[in-house]
Short mmCIF file of C-alpha atoms and ligand atoms in Angstrom, two decimals:
data_model
loop_
_atom_site.label_atom_id
_atom_site.label_comp_id
_atom_site.label_asym_id
_atom_site.label_seq_id
_atom_site.Cartn_x
_atom_site.Cartn_y
_atom_site.Cartn_z
CA MET A 30 0.32 -0.10 0.03
CA LYS A 31 2.72 2.26 0.58
CA LYS A 32 4.62 1.06 -2.11
CA ARG A 33 1.65 2.49 -4.12
CA LYS A 34 1.45 5.69 -3.05
CA THR A 35 5.10 6.48 -3.24
CA ALA A 36 5.05 5.10 -7.11
CA GLY A 37 1.62 7.65 -7.49
CA LEU A 38 3.47 10.38 -6.12
CA GLY A 39 6.28 9.68 -8.52
CA ILE A 40 3.84 9.64 -11.71
CA LEU A 41 2.18 13.18 -10.13
CA LEU A 42 5.58 15.01 -10.11
CA GLY A 43 7.10 13.87 -13.54
CA MET A 44 3.63 14.91 -15.00
CA THR A 45 4.54 18.58 -13.20
CA ALA A 46 7.89 18.34 -14.29
CA LEU A 47 6.75 17.40 -18.31
CA LEU A 48 4.32 20.61 -17.64
CA PHE A 49 6.90 22.43 -16.71
CA CYS A 50 9.42 22.02 -19.50
CA GLY A 51 6.33 22.68 -22.41
CA CYS A 52 5.82 25.51 -20.27
CA LYS A 53 9.49 26.99 -20.95
CA GLU A 54 10.01 25.93 -24.28
CA LYS A 55 7.06 28.12 -25.55
CA GLU A 56 8.54 31.22 -23.65
CA ILE A 57 6.75 33.53 -21.67
CA PRO A 58 7.79 37.00 -22.99
CA GLU A 59 9.93 38.93 -21.11
CA LYS A 60 8.12 42.35 -20.21
CA LEU A 61 9.35 46.31 -20.71
CA HIS A 62 7.37 47.79 -18.49
CA VAL A 63 7.87 51.92 -19.54
CA GLY A 64 7.29 54.93 -17.40
CA ILE A 65 7.79 57.88 -19.02
CA THR A 66 7.40 61.46 -17.31
CA TYR A 67 7.92 64.55 -19.20
CA TYR A 68 8.18 68.53 -18.17
CA ASP A 69 4.80 70.06 -19.34
CA GLN A 70 2.76 68.81 -22.10
CA SER A 71 2.00 72.56 -23.37
CA ASP A 72 5.17 72.34 -24.66
CA THR A 73 4.61 71.93 -28.83
CA TYR A 74 7.89 69.75 -30.15
CA MET A 75 7.77 67.98 -26.53
CA ASN A 76 4.50 66.53 -27.62
CA GLU A 77 5.95 65.27 -30.96
CA LEU A 78 8.71 63.54 -29.23
CA ILE A 79 6.44 62.06 -26.34
CA GLY A 80 3.89 60.50 -29.62
CA SER A 81 7.45 59.11 -31.50
CA ILE A 82 8.62 57.59 -28.27
CA LYS A 83 5.64 55.58 -27.56
CA GLU A 84 5.35 54.32 -31.29
CA SER A 85 9.03 53.60 -31.51
CA LEU A 86 8.59 51.80 -28.32
CA LYS A 87 5.81 49.69 -29.57
CA GLU A 88 7.70 48.88 -32.62
CA THR A 89 9.83 47.01 -30.72
CA GLU A 90 7.17 44.73 -28.91
CA ASN A 91 7.13 40.86 -30.74
CA ASP A 92 6.95 37.56 -29.04
CA LYS A 93 10.01 37.88 -27.00
CA LEU A 94 9.16 40.96 -25.55
CA GLU A 95 5.51 42.37 -24.44
CA VAL A 96 5.98 46.30 -24.05
CA THR A 97 3.71 48.66 -21.85
CA VAL A 98 3.84 52.40 -21.53
CA THR A 99 3.19 54.81 -18.77
CA ILE A 100 3.25 58.33 -20.02
CA ARG A 101 2.51 61.29 -17.08
CA ASP A 102 3.11 64.87 -17.55
CA ALA A 103 4.76 67.26 -14.84
CA ALA A 104 3.10 69.94 -15.37
CA GLY A 105 6.41 72.32 -14.78
CA LEU A 106 7.30 71.24 -11.55
CA GLN A 107 9.79 68.96 -9.94
CA LYS A 108 7.55 68.29 -7.34
CA ASN A 109 5.04 66.70 -9.53
CA GLN A 110 7.56 64.85 -11.40
CA ASN A 111 9.10 63.07 -8.11
CA ASP A 112 6.20 61.79 -6.83
CA GLN A 113 5.26 60.49 -10.53
CA VAL A 114 8.41 58.98 -10.82
CA GLU A 115 7.51 56.73 -7.12
CA GLU A 116 4.43 56.01 -8.60
CA LEU A 117 5.69 54.98 -11.85
CA LEU A 118 7.71 52.14 -10.15
CA ASP A 119 5.46 51.21 -7.85
CA GLU A 120 3.39 50.83 -10.60
CA GLY A 121 6.26 48.23 -11.57
CA CYS A 122 7.62 50.01 -14.02
CA ASN A 123 11.31 48.72 -15.19
CA ILE A 124 12.87 51.16 -16.89
CA LEU A 125 12.62 55.08 -16.35
CA CYS A 126 12.28 58.04 -18.87
CA VAL A 127 12.70 61.02 -17.27
CA ASN A 128 12.70 64.43 -19.40
CA LEU A 129 13.02 66.65 -15.92
CA VAL A 130 11.36 69.72 -15.13
CA ASP A 131 14.80 70.91 -13.44
CA ARG A 132 17.60 69.65 -15.13
CA ALA A 133 20.35 70.43 -12.50
CA ASP A 134 17.71 68.79 -9.31
CA PRO A 135 17.34 64.94 -10.37
CA SER A 136 18.71 63.82 -7.09
CA GLU A 137 15.35 62.62 -5.52
CA ILE A 138 14.42 60.87 -8.55
CA ILE A 139 17.95 58.82 -8.54
CA ASP A 140 17.25 57.51 -5.33
CA PHE A 141 13.83 56.11 -5.75
CA ALA A 142 15.42 54.03 -8.99
CA ARG A 143 18.25 53.44 -7.66
CA GLU A 144 16.74 51.66 -4.45
CA ARG A 145 14.44 49.55 -6.56
CA GLU A 146 17.44 49.09 -8.92
CA VAL A 147 15.69 50.61 -12.40
CA PRO A 148 17.66 52.32 -14.52
CA ILE A 149 16.64 56.39 -16.19
CA ILE A 150 17.28 56.79 -19.62
CA PHE A 151 17.01 61.24 -19.31
CA PHE A 152 16.28 62.53 -22.53
CA ASN A 153 16.08 66.11 -24.06
CA ARG A 154 16.33 68.43 -20.91
CA GLU A 155 20.10 66.72 -20.27
CA PRO A 156 21.12 66.46 -16.27
CA VAL A 157 24.97 68.33 -15.40
CA ALA A 158 27.42 65.65 -16.09
CA GLU A 159 27.91 65.09 -12.29
CA ASP A 160 24.29 64.19 -11.51
CA LEU A 161 24.91 61.17 -14.43
CA HIS A 162 27.50 59.80 -12.90
CA GLN A 163 26.19 59.16 -9.00
CA TRP A 164 25.41 55.52 -10.70
CA ASP A 165 25.57 53.75 -13.54
CA LYS A 166 22.43 52.99 -14.33
CA LEU A 167 21.54 56.15 -15.74
CA TYR A 168 21.42 57.28 -19.48
CA TYR A 169 21.00 60.30 -21.36
CA VAL A 170 19.33 60.55 -24.95
CA GLY A 171 19.61 63.69 -26.96
CA ALA A 172 20.95 65.99 -29.23
CA ASP A 173 23.71 68.06 -29.66
CA ALA A 174 22.84 71.99 -28.67
CA LYS A 175 25.91 73.11 -30.33
CA GLN A 176 25.93 71.51 -33.67
CA SER A 177 21.72 73.35 -33.43
CA GLY A 178 22.69 76.46 -32.80
CA LYS A 179 25.96 76.41 -36.01
CA LEU A 180 23.07 74.61 -38.31
CA GLN A 181 20.93 77.35 -37.40
CA GLY A 182 24.03 80.15 -37.90
CA GLU A 183 24.97 78.72 -41.65
CA LEU A 184 21.88 78.91 -42.45
CA ALA A 185 21.73 82.47 -41.70
CA VAL A 186 25.24 82.52 -43.39
CA ASP A 187 23.93 81.15 -46.46
CA LEU A 188 20.97 83.61 -46.73
CA ILE A 189 22.81 86.89 -46.15
CA LYS A 190 25.67 86.03 -48.94
CA GLU A 191 23.40 84.93 -51.65
CA ASN A 192 20.88 88.26 -51.05
CA SER A 193 22.12 91.71 -50.37
CA GLN A 194 18.74 92.58 -49.38
CA ILE A 195 19.00 91.35 -45.83
CA ASP A 196 20.95 94.25 -45.04
CA LYS A 197 17.81 96.56 -45.39
CA ASN A 198 19.59 99.86 -44.53
CA LYS A 199 22.49 98.80 -46.34
CA ASP A 200 25.07 99.33 -43.55
CA GLY A 201 27.05 96.43 -44.27
CA LYS A 202 25.82 94.98 -40.89
CA ILE A 203 23.20 92.91 -40.09
CA GLN A 204 20.91 94.08 -37.32
CA TYR A 205 19.32 90.66 -35.36
CA VAL A 206 17.33 90.18 -32.54
CA VAL A 207 17.60 86.83 -30.66
CA LEU A 208 14.68 84.51 -28.82
CA GLU A 209 15.83 82.61 -25.96
CA GLY A 210 14.43 79.26 -24.50
CA GLU A 211 14.24 78.82 -21.27
CA MET A 212 17.02 80.29 -18.55
CA GLY A 213 19.38 76.98 -17.96
CA HIS A 214 18.44 74.88 -20.49
CA GLN A 215 21.00 73.28 -22.80
CA ASP A 216 19.58 73.94 -25.09
CA ALA A 217 18.88 78.04 -25.10
CA ILE A 218 21.97 80.02 -24.42
CA ILE A 219 24.49 77.12 -26.38
CA ARG A 220 22.55 77.35 -29.02
CA THR A 221 22.42 81.67 -29.32
CA GLU A 222 26.38 81.46 -28.54
CA ASN A 223 27.12 78.98 -31.72
CA ALA A 224 24.41 80.36 -33.92
CA VAL A 225 25.90 83.82 -33.54
CA ASN A 226 28.94 83.01 -33.88
CA THR A 227 29.00 80.68 -36.35
CA LEU A 228 27.94 84.25 -38.24
CA LYS A 229 30.82 86.00 -36.90
CA GLU A 230 33.07 83.20 -38.26
CA ASN A 231 31.57 83.46 -41.27
CA GLY A 232 32.62 87.36 -41.96
CA ILE A 233 29.10 88.48 -41.46
CA GLU A 234 28.94 91.64 -39.57
CA VAL A 235 26.35 91.90 -36.71
CA GLU A 236 24.71 94.04 -34.42
CA LYS A 237 22.92 92.75 -31.66
CA LEU A 238 19.08 94.89 -30.97
CA SER A 239 18.35 92.45 -28.19
CA CYS A 240 17.62 89.16 -26.73
CA LYS A 241 14.58 88.02 -24.86
CA ILE A 242 13.65 85.14 -23.10
CA ALA A 243 10.60 83.82 -24.09
CA ASN A 244 10.36 80.19 -22.89
CA TRP A 245 10.27 78.03 -25.84
CA LYS A 246 6.38 79.79 -25.94
CA ARG A 247 4.35 81.01 -29.05
CA ALA A 248 2.70 83.52 -27.18
CA GLN A 249 5.62 84.68 -24.78
CA ALA A 250 7.61 85.19 -28.33
CA GLN A 251 4.75 87.48 -29.93
CA ASN A 252 4.83 89.64 -26.45
CA ARG A 253 8.37 89.90 -26.38
CA MET A 254 8.62 90.90 -29.82
CA GLU A 255 5.94 93.40 -29.81
CA GLN A 256 8.08 95.57 -27.44
CA ILE A 257 11.08 94.67 -29.38
CA ILE A 258 9.36 95.74 -32.68
CA GLY A 259 8.12 98.93 -30.25
CA GLU A 260 11.87 100.16 -29.71
CA TYR A 261 13.19 99.48 -33.28
CA GLN A 262 10.87 99.56 -35.95
CA ASN A 263 12.22 98.83 -39.30
CA LYS A 264 15.80 98.69 -37.73
CA ILE A 265 15.79 94.54 -37.55
CA GLU A 266 16.93 92.01 -40.04
CA LEU A 267 17.25 88.72 -38.49
CA VAL A 268 15.13 86.51 -36.18
CA LEU A 269 17.22 84.13 -34.40
CA SER A 270 15.13 81.70 -32.57
CA ASN A 271 16.16 79.04 -29.92
CA ASN A 272 13.00 77.09 -31.69
CA ASP A 273 10.48 77.22 -34.19
CA GLU A 274 7.26 77.68 -31.99
CA MET A 275 8.99 81.42 -30.88
CA ALA A 276 10.09 82.31 -34.15
CA LEU A 277 6.12 81.69 -35.16
CA GLY A 278 5.01 83.84 -31.78
CA ALA A 279 8.03 86.92 -33.29
CA VAL A 280 5.73 86.55 -37.19
CA ASP A 281 2.25 86.36 -35.00
CA ALA A 282 3.59 89.77 -33.31
CA TYR A 283 4.69 91.66 -37.05
CA LYS A 284 1.27 90.48 -38.39
CA LYS A 285 -0.27 92.07 -35.65
CA LEU A 286 1.01 94.98 -36.08
CA ASN A 287 -0.03 94.86 -40.28
CA TYR A 288 3.83 95.04 -41.64
CA THR A 289 3.66 94.49 -45.30
CA SER A 290 5.93 91.20 -46.27
CA ALA A 291 8.52 93.51 -48.06
CA ALA A 292 9.44 95.03 -44.17
CA LEU A 293 9.61 91.72 -42.43
CA PRO A 294 12.70 90.61 -41.48
CA VAL A 295 14.13 86.62 -42.05
CA PHE A 296 12.76 84.52 -39.37
CA LEU A 297 14.76 81.48 -38.27
CA GLY A 298 13.35 78.87 -35.90
CA ILE A 299 14.97 75.21 -34.28
CA ASP A 300 12.78 71.93 -34.40
CA GLY A 301 11.69 70.89 -37.43
CA THR A 302 7.73 70.55 -35.59
CA GLU A 303 4.80 70.20 -37.99
CA ILE A 304 3.78 73.56 -37.60
CA GLY A 305 7.13 74.74 -38.11
CA LEU A 306 7.57 73.10 -41.15
CA GLN A 307 4.09 74.01 -42.52
CA ALA A 308 5.91 77.53 -42.15
CA VAL A 309 8.79 76.88 -44.31
CA GLU A 310 6.59 75.88 -47.22
CA ASP A 311 4.46 79.17 -46.54
CA GLY A 312 7.83 81.07 -46.28
CA GLU A 313 7.01 82.65 -42.73
CA LEU A 314 9.90 80.93 -41.67
CA TRP A 315 13.04 80.88 -43.96
CA GLY A 316 14.53 77.73 -42.52
CA THR A 317 14.81 75.80 -39.38
CA VAL A 318 17.00 73.22 -37.68
CA TYR A 319 15.22 69.83 -37.60
CA ASN A 320 15.54 67.71 -33.97
CA ASP A 321 15.53 64.36 -35.07
CA LYS A 322 12.44 62.98 -32.68
CA LYS A 323 11.80 59.80 -34.35
CA GLY A 324 16.39 58.98 -34.28
CA GLN A 325 15.80 59.92 -30.64
CA ALA A 326 12.73 58.08 -29.74
CA ASP A 327 14.33 54.88 -31.92
CA ALA A 328 17.37 55.27 -29.82
CA ILE A 329 15.70 54.97 -26.57
CA ALA A 330 13.26 52.11 -27.52
CA LYS A 331 16.55 50.47 -28.14
CA LEU A 332 18.45 51.54 -25.34
CA ALA A 333 15.38 50.44 -23.01
CA THR A 334 14.99 46.76 -24.92
CA ALA A 335 18.97 46.12 -24.58
CA LEU A 336 18.29 47.33 -20.55
CA ILE A 337 15.87 44.40 -20.27
CA THR A 338 17.02 41.52 -22.43
CA GLY A 339 20.74 42.09 -21.96
CA GLU A 340 20.66 41.98 -25.83
CA GLY A 341 21.72 44.77 -28.46
CA MET A 342 24.36 47.11 -26.68
CA GLU A 343 27.09 46.90 -27.90
CA ASP A 344 25.03 48.32 -31.40
CA ILE A 345 24.60 51.31 -29.38
CA SER A 346 27.01 54.46 -30.02
CA PHE A 347 27.78 55.99 -26.69
CA LYS A 348 29.66 58.77 -26.05
CA ASN A 349 30.98 59.11 -22.49
CA GLU A 350 29.64 55.63 -21.86
CA ARG A 351 26.67 56.65 -21.20
CA TYR A 352 25.17 59.52 -23.74
CA VAL A 353 23.55 59.02 -27.09
CA TYR A 354 23.36 62.28 -29.52
CA LEU A 355 21.20 62.23 -32.58
CA PRO A 356 22.49 64.75 -35.34
CA TYR A 357 20.56 68.00 -36.28
CA TYR A 358 19.84 68.56 -39.86
CA LYS A 359 18.89 71.82 -42.06
CA VAL A 360 15.51 72.14 -43.20
CA THR A 361 14.80 74.89 -45.90
CA ALA A 362 11.65 75.14 -48.45
CA GLU A 363 14.02 72.47 -50.91
CA ASN A 364 14.76 69.95 -48.65
CA LEU A 365 11.59 70.38 -46.36
CA ALA A 366 9.58 67.32 -47.99
CA GLU A 367 12.36 65.04 -46.77
CA PHE A 368 11.64 65.56 -43.27
CA ARG A 369 7.78 65.77 -44.09
CA GLN A 370 7.98 62.25 -45.49
CA GLY A 371 10.43 61.30 -42.76
CA THR A 372 12.84 60.45 -45.89
CA PHE A 373 15.99 62.65 -44.69
CA VAL A 374 19.21 60.42 -44.84
CA THR A 375 20.53 60.46 -41.69
CA LYS A 376 24.30 60.58 -40.64
C1 GAL B 420 14.45 71.51 -27.06
C2 GAL B 420 13.12 72.19 -28.09
C3 GAL B 420 12.34 73.34 -27.71
C4 GAL B 420 11.55 72.73 -26.30
C5 GAL B 420 12.48 72.19 -25.45
C6 GAL B 420 12.09 71.41 -23.78
O1 GAL B 420 15.31 70.36 -27.42
O2 GAL B 420 14.16 72.63 -29.04
O3 GAL B 420 11.33 73.87 -28.73
O4 GAL B 420 10.80 71.61 -26.59
O5 GAL B 420 13.00 71.35 -26.30
O6 GAL B 420 12.65 70.99 -23.76
CA1 CA B 421 21.70 96.23 -41.59
#
């Protein structure tokens, strides 16, 4: 009797083992649960970038990898974002993508993630190097601010050299105005500096009339530009804007004041948002510099996948071990279609 019981148990165990092996052969997909929080949903370019990130993450899904994405808007407050990170971790996110509100204040977020061993991919708002070195599971994906300024400067140089009409008062100098993004953002001061230096290095004499901060926003830029026009009237020959939204705000200011098109300065933006590209097509912006959202999104998705599956890390080209920078591209009416269709050739 006793023997039979043991035999029965043996068969049962054997069957369980078979069942278990059977399951294993089928392979349970790994789970990538990405928690994204970004600084402010009122930012036009950020919304386009977040859309691309969502798309790229979904594209990485296959039978071996199940992908879930949760997105939070920090509405301009670092405190909100810190709370959101805690919630995302509680919900079981195993990768965090953080677009910091305050790029100088990531410590609390880093501590939360580190406690749970969840890697962070910071994006678009670059933390200072010291912070990125707080832990070896911290990464950054973005674009090189210096390059965007340089390319904007080159667009201006080419136009000024080809077209003597830009120097409206024929004094041999280009009177310019700058509309700057947020104070302390890597894409603000660095873009301005490099755009202006590129003009000077290419032998263009320039005179700065005004530089005002408009926090990436169209309405704020319109308001600042109205003040600047009030002060300088027809003297303005070139508007260098740190992004498309503010460049369009400047255009709005001139429209409101009923300027004729012959009296307008040249407007240059950065980003190549949908509305920015449309404005290049319509001739409202002379050009823009494409901030490759799909390229950055693909890089984020690739890195997130590699961190979870342990595969593909060697295909990612890092700078300083944990930074990935995507290139910018010059856009004018000539090559606009490539950016609309996403067929531009990546470097
Ligand atoms: C910049 C972009 C701006 C704004 C900012 C937000 O790269 O050019 O338009 O979106 O990021 O951090
Ligand atoms: Ca002039």
